[in-house]
Tab-separated table of C-alpha atoms in Angstrom:
chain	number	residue	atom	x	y	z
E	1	UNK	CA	1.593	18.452	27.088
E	2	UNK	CA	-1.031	18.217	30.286
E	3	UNK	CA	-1.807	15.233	31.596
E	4	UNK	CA	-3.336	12.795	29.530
E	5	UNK	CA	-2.410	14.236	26.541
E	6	UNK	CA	-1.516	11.545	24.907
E	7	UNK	CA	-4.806	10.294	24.911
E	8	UNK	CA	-6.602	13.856	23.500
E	9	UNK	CA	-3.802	14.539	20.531
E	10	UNK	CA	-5.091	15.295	17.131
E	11	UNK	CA	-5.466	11.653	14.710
E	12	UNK	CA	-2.951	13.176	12.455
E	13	UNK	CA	-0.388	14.126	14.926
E	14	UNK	CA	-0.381	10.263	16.372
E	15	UNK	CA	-0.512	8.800	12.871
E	16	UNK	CA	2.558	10.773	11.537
E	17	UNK	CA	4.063	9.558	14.680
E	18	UNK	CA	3.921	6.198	14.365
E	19	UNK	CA	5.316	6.790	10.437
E	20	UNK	CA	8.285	8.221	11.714
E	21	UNK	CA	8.570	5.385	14.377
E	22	UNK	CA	7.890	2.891	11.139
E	23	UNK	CA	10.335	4.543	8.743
E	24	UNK	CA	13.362	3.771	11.625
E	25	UNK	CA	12.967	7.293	13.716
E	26	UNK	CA	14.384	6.928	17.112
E	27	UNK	CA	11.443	7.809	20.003
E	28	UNK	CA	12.921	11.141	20.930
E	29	UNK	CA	13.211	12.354	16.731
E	30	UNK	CA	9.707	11.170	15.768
E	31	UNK	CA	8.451	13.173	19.025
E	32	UNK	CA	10.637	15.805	18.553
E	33	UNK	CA	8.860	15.948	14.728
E	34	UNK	CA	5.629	16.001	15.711
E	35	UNK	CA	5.414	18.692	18.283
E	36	UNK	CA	5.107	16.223	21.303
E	37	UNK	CA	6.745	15.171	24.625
E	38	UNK	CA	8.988	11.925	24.816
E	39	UNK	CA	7.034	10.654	27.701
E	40	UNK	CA	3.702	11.535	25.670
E	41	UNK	CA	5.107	9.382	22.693
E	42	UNK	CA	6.280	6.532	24.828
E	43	UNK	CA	3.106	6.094	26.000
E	44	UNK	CA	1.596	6.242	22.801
E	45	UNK	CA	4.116	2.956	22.106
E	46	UNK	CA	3.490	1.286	24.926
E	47	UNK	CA	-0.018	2.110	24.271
E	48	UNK	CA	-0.189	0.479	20.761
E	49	UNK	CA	1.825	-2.949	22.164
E	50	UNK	CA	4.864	-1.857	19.509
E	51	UNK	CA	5.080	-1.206	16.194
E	52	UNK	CA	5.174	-3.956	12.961
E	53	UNK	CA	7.882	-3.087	10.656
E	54	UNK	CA	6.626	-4.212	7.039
E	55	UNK	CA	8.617	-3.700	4.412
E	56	UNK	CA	6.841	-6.341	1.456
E	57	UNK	CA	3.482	-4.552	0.300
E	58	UNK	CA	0.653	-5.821	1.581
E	59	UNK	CA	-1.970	-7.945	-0.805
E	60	UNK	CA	-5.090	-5.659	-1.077
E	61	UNK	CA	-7.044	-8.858	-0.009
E	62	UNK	CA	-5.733	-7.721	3.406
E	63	UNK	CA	-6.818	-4.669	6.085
E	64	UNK	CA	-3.637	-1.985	5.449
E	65	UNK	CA	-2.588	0.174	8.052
E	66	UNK	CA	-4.412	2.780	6.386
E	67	UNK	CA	-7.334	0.873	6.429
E	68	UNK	CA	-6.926	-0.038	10.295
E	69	UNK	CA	-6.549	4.129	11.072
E	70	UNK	CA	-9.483	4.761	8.968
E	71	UNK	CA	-11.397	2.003	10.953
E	72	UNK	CA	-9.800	3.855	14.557
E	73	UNK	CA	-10.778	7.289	13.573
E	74	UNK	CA	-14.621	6.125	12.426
E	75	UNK	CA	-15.004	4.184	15.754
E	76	UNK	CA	-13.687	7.138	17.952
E	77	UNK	CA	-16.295	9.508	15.542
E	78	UNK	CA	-19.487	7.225	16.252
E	79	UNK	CA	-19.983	5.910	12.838
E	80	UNK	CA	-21.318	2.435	12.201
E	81	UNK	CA	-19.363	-0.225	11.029
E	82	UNK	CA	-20.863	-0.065	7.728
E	83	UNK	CA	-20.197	3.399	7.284
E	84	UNK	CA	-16.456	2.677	7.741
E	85	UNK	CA	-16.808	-0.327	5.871
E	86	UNK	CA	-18.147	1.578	2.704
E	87	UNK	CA	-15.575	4.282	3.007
E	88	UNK	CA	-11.808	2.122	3.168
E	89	UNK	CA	-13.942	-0.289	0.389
E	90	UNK	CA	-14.840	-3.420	2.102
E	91	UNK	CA	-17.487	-5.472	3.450
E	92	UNK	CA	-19.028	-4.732	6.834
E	93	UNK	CA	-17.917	-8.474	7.938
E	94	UNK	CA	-14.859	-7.864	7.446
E	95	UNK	CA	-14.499	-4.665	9.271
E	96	UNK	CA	-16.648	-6.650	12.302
E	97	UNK	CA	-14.479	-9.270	11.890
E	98	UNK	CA	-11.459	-7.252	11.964
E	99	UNK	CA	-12.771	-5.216	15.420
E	100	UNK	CA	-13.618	-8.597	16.983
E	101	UNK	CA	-10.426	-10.012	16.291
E	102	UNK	CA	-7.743	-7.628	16.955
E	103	UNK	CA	-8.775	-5.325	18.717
E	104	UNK	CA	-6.814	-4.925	22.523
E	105	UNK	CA	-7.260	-6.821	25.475
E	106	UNK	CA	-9.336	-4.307	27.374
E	107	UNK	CA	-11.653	-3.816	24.095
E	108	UNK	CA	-10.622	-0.997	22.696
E	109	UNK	CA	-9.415	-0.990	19.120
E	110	UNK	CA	-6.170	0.499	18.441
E	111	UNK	CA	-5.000	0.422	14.745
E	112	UNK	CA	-1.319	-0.104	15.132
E	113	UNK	CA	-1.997	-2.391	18.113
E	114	UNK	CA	-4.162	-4.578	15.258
E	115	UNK	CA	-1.874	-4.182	12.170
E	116	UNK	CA	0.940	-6.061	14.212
E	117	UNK	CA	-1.515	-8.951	15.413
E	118	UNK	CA	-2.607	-9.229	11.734
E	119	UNK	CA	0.645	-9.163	10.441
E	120	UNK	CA	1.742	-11.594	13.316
E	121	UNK	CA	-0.916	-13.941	12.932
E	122	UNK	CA	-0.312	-14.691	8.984
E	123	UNK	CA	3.098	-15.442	9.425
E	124	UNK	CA	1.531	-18.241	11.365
E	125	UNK	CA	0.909	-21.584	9.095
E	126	UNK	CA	-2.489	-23.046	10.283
E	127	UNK	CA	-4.417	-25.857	9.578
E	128	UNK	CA	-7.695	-24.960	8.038
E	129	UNK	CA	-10.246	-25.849	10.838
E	130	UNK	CA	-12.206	-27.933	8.175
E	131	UNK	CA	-8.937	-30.459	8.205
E	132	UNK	CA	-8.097	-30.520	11.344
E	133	UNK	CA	-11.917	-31.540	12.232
E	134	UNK	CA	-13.211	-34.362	10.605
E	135	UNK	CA	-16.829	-33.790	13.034
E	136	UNK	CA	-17.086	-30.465	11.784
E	137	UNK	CA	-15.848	-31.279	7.818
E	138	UNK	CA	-19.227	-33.959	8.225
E	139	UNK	CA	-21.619	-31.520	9.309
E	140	UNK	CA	-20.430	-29.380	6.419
E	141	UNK	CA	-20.544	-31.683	3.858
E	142	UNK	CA	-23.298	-33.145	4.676
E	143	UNK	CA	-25.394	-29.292	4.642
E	144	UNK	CA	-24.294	-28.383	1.483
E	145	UNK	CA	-24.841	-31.974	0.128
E	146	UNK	CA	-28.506	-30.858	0.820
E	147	UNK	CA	-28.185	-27.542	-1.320
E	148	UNK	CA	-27.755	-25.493	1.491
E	149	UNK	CA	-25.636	-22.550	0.914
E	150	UNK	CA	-22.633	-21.319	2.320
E	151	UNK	CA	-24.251	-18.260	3.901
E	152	UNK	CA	-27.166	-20.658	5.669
E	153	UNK	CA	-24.384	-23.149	6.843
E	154	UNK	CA	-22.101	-20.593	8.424
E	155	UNK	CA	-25.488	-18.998	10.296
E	156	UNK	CA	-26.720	-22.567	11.365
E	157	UNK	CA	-23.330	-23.103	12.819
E	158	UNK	CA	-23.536	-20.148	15.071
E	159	UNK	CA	-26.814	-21.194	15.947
E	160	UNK	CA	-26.054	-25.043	16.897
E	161	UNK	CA	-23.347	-24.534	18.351
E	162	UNK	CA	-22.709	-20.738	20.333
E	163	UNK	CA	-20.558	-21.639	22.633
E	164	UNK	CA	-18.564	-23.834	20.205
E	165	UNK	CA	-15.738	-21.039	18.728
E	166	UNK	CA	-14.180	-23.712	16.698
E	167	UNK	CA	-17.116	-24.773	14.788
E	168	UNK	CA	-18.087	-21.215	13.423
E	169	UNK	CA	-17.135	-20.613	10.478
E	170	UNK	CA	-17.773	-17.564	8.140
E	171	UNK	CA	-19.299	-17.998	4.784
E	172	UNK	CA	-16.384	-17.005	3.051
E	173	UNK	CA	-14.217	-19.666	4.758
E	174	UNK	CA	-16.688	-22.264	3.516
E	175	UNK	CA	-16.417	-21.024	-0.025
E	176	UNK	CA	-12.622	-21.434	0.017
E	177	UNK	CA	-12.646	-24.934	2.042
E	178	UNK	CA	-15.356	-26.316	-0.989
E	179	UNK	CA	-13.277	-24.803	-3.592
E	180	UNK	CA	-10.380	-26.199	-2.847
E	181	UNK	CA	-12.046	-29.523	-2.316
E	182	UNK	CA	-11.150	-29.343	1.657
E	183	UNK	CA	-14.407	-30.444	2.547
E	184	UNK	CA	-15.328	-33.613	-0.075
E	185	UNK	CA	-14.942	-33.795	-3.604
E	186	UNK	CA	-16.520	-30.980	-5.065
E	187	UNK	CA	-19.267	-31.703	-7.940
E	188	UNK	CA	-21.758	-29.262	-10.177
E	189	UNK	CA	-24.515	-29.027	-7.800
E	190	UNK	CA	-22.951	-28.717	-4.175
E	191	UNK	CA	-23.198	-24.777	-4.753
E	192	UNK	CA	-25.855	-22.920	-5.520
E	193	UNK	CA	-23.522	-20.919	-7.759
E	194	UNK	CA	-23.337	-24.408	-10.204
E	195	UNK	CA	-19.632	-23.372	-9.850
E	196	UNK	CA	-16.494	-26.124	-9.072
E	197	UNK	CA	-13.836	-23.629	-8.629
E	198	UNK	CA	-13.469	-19.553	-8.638
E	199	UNK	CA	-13.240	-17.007	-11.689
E	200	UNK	CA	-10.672	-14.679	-11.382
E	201	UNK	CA	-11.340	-11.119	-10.772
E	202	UNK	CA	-10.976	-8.686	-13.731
E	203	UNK	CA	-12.214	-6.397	-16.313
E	204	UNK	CA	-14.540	-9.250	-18.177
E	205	UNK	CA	-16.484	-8.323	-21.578
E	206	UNK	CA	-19.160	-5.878	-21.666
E	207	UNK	CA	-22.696	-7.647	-21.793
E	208	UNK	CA	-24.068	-5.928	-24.504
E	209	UNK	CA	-20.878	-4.048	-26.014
E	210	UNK	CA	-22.400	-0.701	-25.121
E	211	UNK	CA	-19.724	2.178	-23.765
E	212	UNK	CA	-20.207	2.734	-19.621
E	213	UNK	CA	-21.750	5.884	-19.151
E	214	UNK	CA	-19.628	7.415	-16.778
E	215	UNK	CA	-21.620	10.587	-15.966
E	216	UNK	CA	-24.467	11.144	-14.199
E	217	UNK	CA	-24.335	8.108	-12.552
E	218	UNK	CA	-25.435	8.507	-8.597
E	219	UNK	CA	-22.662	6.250	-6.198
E	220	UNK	CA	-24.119	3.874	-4.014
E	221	UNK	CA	-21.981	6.327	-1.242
E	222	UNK	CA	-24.587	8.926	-2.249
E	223	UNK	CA	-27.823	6.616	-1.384
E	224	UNK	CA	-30.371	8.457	1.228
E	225	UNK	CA	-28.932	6.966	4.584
E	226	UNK	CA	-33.213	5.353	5.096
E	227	UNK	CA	-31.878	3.083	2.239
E	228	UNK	CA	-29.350	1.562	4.735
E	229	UNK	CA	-31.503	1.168	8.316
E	230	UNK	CA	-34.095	-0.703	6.015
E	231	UNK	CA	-36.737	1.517	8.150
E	232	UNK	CA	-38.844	2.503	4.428
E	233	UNK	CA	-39.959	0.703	1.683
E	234	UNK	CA	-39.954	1.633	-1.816
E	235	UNK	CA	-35.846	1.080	-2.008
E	236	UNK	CA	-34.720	-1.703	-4.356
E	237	UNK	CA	-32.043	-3.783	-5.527
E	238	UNK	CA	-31.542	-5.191	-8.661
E	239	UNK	CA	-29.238	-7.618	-11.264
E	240	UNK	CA	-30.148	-9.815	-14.484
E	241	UNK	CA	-29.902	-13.536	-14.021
E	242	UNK	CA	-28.382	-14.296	-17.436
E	243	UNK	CA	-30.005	-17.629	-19.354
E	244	UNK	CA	-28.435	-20.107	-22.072
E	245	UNK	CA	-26.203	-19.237	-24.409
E	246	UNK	CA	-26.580	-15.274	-23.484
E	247	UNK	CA	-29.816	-15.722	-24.963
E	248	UNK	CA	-32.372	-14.895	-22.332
E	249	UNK	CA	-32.514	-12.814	-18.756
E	250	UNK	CA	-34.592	-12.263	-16.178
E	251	UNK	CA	-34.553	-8.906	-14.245
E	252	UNK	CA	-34.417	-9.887	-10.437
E	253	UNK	CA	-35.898	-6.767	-7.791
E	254	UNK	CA	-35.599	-7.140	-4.060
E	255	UNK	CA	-37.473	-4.716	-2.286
E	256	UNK	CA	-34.829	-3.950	1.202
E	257	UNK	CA	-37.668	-3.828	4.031
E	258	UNK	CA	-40.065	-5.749	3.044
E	259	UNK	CA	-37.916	-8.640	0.896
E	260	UNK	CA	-40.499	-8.729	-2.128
E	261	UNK	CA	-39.037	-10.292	-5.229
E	262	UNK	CA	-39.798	-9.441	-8.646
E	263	UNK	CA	-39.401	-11.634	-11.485
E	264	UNK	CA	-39.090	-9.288	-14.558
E	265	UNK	CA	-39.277	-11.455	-18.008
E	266	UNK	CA	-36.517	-9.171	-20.607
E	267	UNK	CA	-37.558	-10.813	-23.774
E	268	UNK	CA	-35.424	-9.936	-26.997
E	269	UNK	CA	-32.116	-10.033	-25.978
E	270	UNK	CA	-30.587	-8.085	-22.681
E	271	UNK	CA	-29.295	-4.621	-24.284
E	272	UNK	CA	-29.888	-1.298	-22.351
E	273	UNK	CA	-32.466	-0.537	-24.218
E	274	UNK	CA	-34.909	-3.905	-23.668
E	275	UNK	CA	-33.866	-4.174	-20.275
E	276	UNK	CA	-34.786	-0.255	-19.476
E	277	UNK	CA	-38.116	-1.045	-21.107
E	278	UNK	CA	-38.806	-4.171	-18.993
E	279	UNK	CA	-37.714	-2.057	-16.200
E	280	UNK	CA	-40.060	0.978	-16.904
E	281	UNK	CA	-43.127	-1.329	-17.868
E	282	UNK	CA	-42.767	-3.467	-14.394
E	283	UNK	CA	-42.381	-0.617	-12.072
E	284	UNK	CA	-45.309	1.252	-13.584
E	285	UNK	CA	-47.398	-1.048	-12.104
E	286	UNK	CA	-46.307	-0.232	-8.674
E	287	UNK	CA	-47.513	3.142	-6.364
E	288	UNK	CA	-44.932	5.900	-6.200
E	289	UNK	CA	-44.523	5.147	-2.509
E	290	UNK	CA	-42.930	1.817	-3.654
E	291	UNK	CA	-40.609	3.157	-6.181
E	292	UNK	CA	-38.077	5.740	-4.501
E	293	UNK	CA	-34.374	4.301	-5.125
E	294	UNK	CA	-33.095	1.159	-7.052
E	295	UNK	CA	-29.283	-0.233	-6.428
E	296	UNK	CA	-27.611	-1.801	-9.034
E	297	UNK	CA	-24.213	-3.314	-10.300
E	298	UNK	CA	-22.184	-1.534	-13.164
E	299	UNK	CA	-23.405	-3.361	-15.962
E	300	UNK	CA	-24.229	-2.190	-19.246
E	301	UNK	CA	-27.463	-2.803	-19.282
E	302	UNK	CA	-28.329	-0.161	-17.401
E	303	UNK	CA	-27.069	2.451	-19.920
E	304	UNK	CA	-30.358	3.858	-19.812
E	305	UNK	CA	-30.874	4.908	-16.341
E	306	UNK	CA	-31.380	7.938	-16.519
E	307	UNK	CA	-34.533	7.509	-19.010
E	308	UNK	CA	-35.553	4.711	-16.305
E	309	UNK	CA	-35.449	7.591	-13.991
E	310	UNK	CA	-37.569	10.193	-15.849
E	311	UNK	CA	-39.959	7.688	-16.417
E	312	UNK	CA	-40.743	5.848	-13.208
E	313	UNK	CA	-39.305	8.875	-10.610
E	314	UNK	CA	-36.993	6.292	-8.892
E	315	UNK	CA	-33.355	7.587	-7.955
E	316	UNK	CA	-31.094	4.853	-9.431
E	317	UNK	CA	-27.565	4.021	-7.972
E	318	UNK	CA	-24.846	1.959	-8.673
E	319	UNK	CA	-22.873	-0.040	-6.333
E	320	UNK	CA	-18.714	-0.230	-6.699
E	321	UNK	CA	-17.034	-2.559	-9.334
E	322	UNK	CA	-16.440	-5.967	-7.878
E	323	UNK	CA	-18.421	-5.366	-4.634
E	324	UNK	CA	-21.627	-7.798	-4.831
E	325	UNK	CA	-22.197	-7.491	-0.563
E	326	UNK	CA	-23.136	-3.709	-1.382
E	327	UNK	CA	-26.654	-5.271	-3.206
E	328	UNK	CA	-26.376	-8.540	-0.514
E	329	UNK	CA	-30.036	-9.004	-0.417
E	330	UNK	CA	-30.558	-9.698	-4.449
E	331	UNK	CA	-27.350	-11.398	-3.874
E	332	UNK	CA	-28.642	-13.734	-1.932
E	333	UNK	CA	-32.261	-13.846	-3.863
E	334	UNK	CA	-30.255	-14.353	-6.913
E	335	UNK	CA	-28.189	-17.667	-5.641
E	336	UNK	CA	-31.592	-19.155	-3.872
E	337	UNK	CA	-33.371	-18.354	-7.691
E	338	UNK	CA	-30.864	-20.081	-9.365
E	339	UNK	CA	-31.795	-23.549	-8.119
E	340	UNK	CA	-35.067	-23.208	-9.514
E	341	UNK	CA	-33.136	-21.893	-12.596
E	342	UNK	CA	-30.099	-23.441	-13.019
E	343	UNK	CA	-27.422	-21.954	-15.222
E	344	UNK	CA	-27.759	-23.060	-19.288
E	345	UNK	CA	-31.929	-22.653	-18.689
E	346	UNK	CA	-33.389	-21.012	-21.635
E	347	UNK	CA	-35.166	-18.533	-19.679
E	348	UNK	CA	-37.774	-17.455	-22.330
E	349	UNK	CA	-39.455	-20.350	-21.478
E	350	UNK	CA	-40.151	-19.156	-17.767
């Protein structure tokens, strides 16, 4: 191999590699396997600061070494972060998180180089920065004791404080620390989510015991690429807040650029079919150039897309199961709305 090959090999070659090296090849076999030089593949392990040897799965909470290639490969390509970030399944934090975090001492991100600092770095016990801070447990208290949420505490943080590492704190790190009653005693109303501790993640009841449709239904992966810079208007997202008793809902709509907010009424229950009426009826009041795509979870009340479609020419798609950062901005709208409606509300009455 020239000089500086090691640097110009194909992604596959180096990942297949680094297997061997993983699986217990000795240098010289995995090389040998792969079609390179020795030297070439001791540089490549020098390179990548060793290699972790894992052998108890990984929780899928956690970046895998997959994940950390994939993240490698789309940096060395030019893609954004959240184009990565959408591709291994996760939220663009976390990949910008990840980056920040573990990438090498000269900047440059090297996937194996990361997986071993990952894996290092959770064998580590540490004190949740929330503890070990009584100052900074205050200042957090005291923000959400004023109905502030997580998200706005984390960003005021930054803000206050930049050159303070210690007291920055993401949101999701906040969300944990009040759940598990880190920060004070956690009551009804210090989240906006009316919430004192966290549902488990699964395959919950339908809302409206309708079968999914499976087909014909546009991925959010598809979505015009304008939908992401946020340079157009006319691109939407959308959820129900759910009232009392499953009685009542109110259609939310976020509009991406310009951050207009809808309040749809869905009177009569929340099936596909009211909600699709409610839908059509509110965004034929609106010019075409404001009605181009609408985002939306995978709930069954939006059985009916594809007669919303034909009816108000928007392009409707539908963000992955269990991935509410994908429609962040109703997100967002959605927990602000809810102090103004808190949960149990009988929402006809709005």
């Amino acid at each position: 191999m020239p000089r500086g090959g090691h640097n110009r090999a194909p992604a596959a070659t180096k990942r297949r590699y680094f297997e061997l090296i993983r699986q217990g090849a000795r240098g010289s076999e995995a090389s040998t396997q792969v079609g390179v030089s020795l030297s070439c593949g001791s540089l490549w392990f020098i390179d990548a600061g060793s290699v972790t040897f894992i052998d108890s799965p990984i929780s899928s909470r956690y970046l895998s070494q997959d994940d950390r290639i994939e993240i490698a490969d789309g940096l060395a390509a030019g893609e954004s972060v959240k184009v990565i970030a959408a591709r291994i399944g996760k939220s663009y934090q976390t990949v910008y998180r990840e980056i920040g975090r573990n990438r090498k001492p000269n900047g440059r991100y090297q996937p194996w180089y990361a997986h071993g600092q990952a894996h290092v770095r959770r064998q580590r016990p540490k004190t949740p920065r929330v503890v070990a801070d009584p100052a900074l447990r205050a200042v957090v208290a005291g923000k959400l004791a004023e109905h502030w949420s997580p998200a706005q505490v984390s960003r005021w943080l930054r803000r206050r404080w930049p050159n303070r590492p210690g007291w920055q704190l993401c949101t999701e790190t906040i969300y944990e620390a009040a759940y598990r009653g880190l920060i004070s005693p956690i009551s009804d109303d210090m989240l906006r989510t009316g919430r004192t501790y966290r549902h488990a993640r699964g395959r919950g009841r339908t809302r409206d015991g309708a079968l999914k449709q499976s087909t014909a239904m546009k991925s959010i992966h598809d979505r015009p690429t304008v939908v992401e810079t946020r340079s157009q208007v006319g691109h939407w997202e959308g959820d129900l807040i759910i009232g009392g008793g499953q009685r009542s809902a109110i259609a939310t709509l976020v509009e991406r650029k310009a951050r207009l907010t809808l309040l749809v009424p869905v009177r009569g229950g929340h099936s596909a079919q009211v909600v699709g009426d409610a839908l059509i009826a509110a965004f034929a009041q609106l010019p075409a150039g404001l009605r181009r795509t609408l985002t939306w979870d995978q709930g069954n009340e939006m059985f009916h897309h594809a007669r919303i479609e034909q009816a108000t020419g928007l392009a409707i798609y539908f963000a992955d199961p269990h991935s509410p950062w994908q429609r962040g901005t109703n997100e967002n709208t959605n927990g602000l709305l809810r102090q103004y409606f808190p949960k149990g509300t009988d929402l006809n009455q709005v």
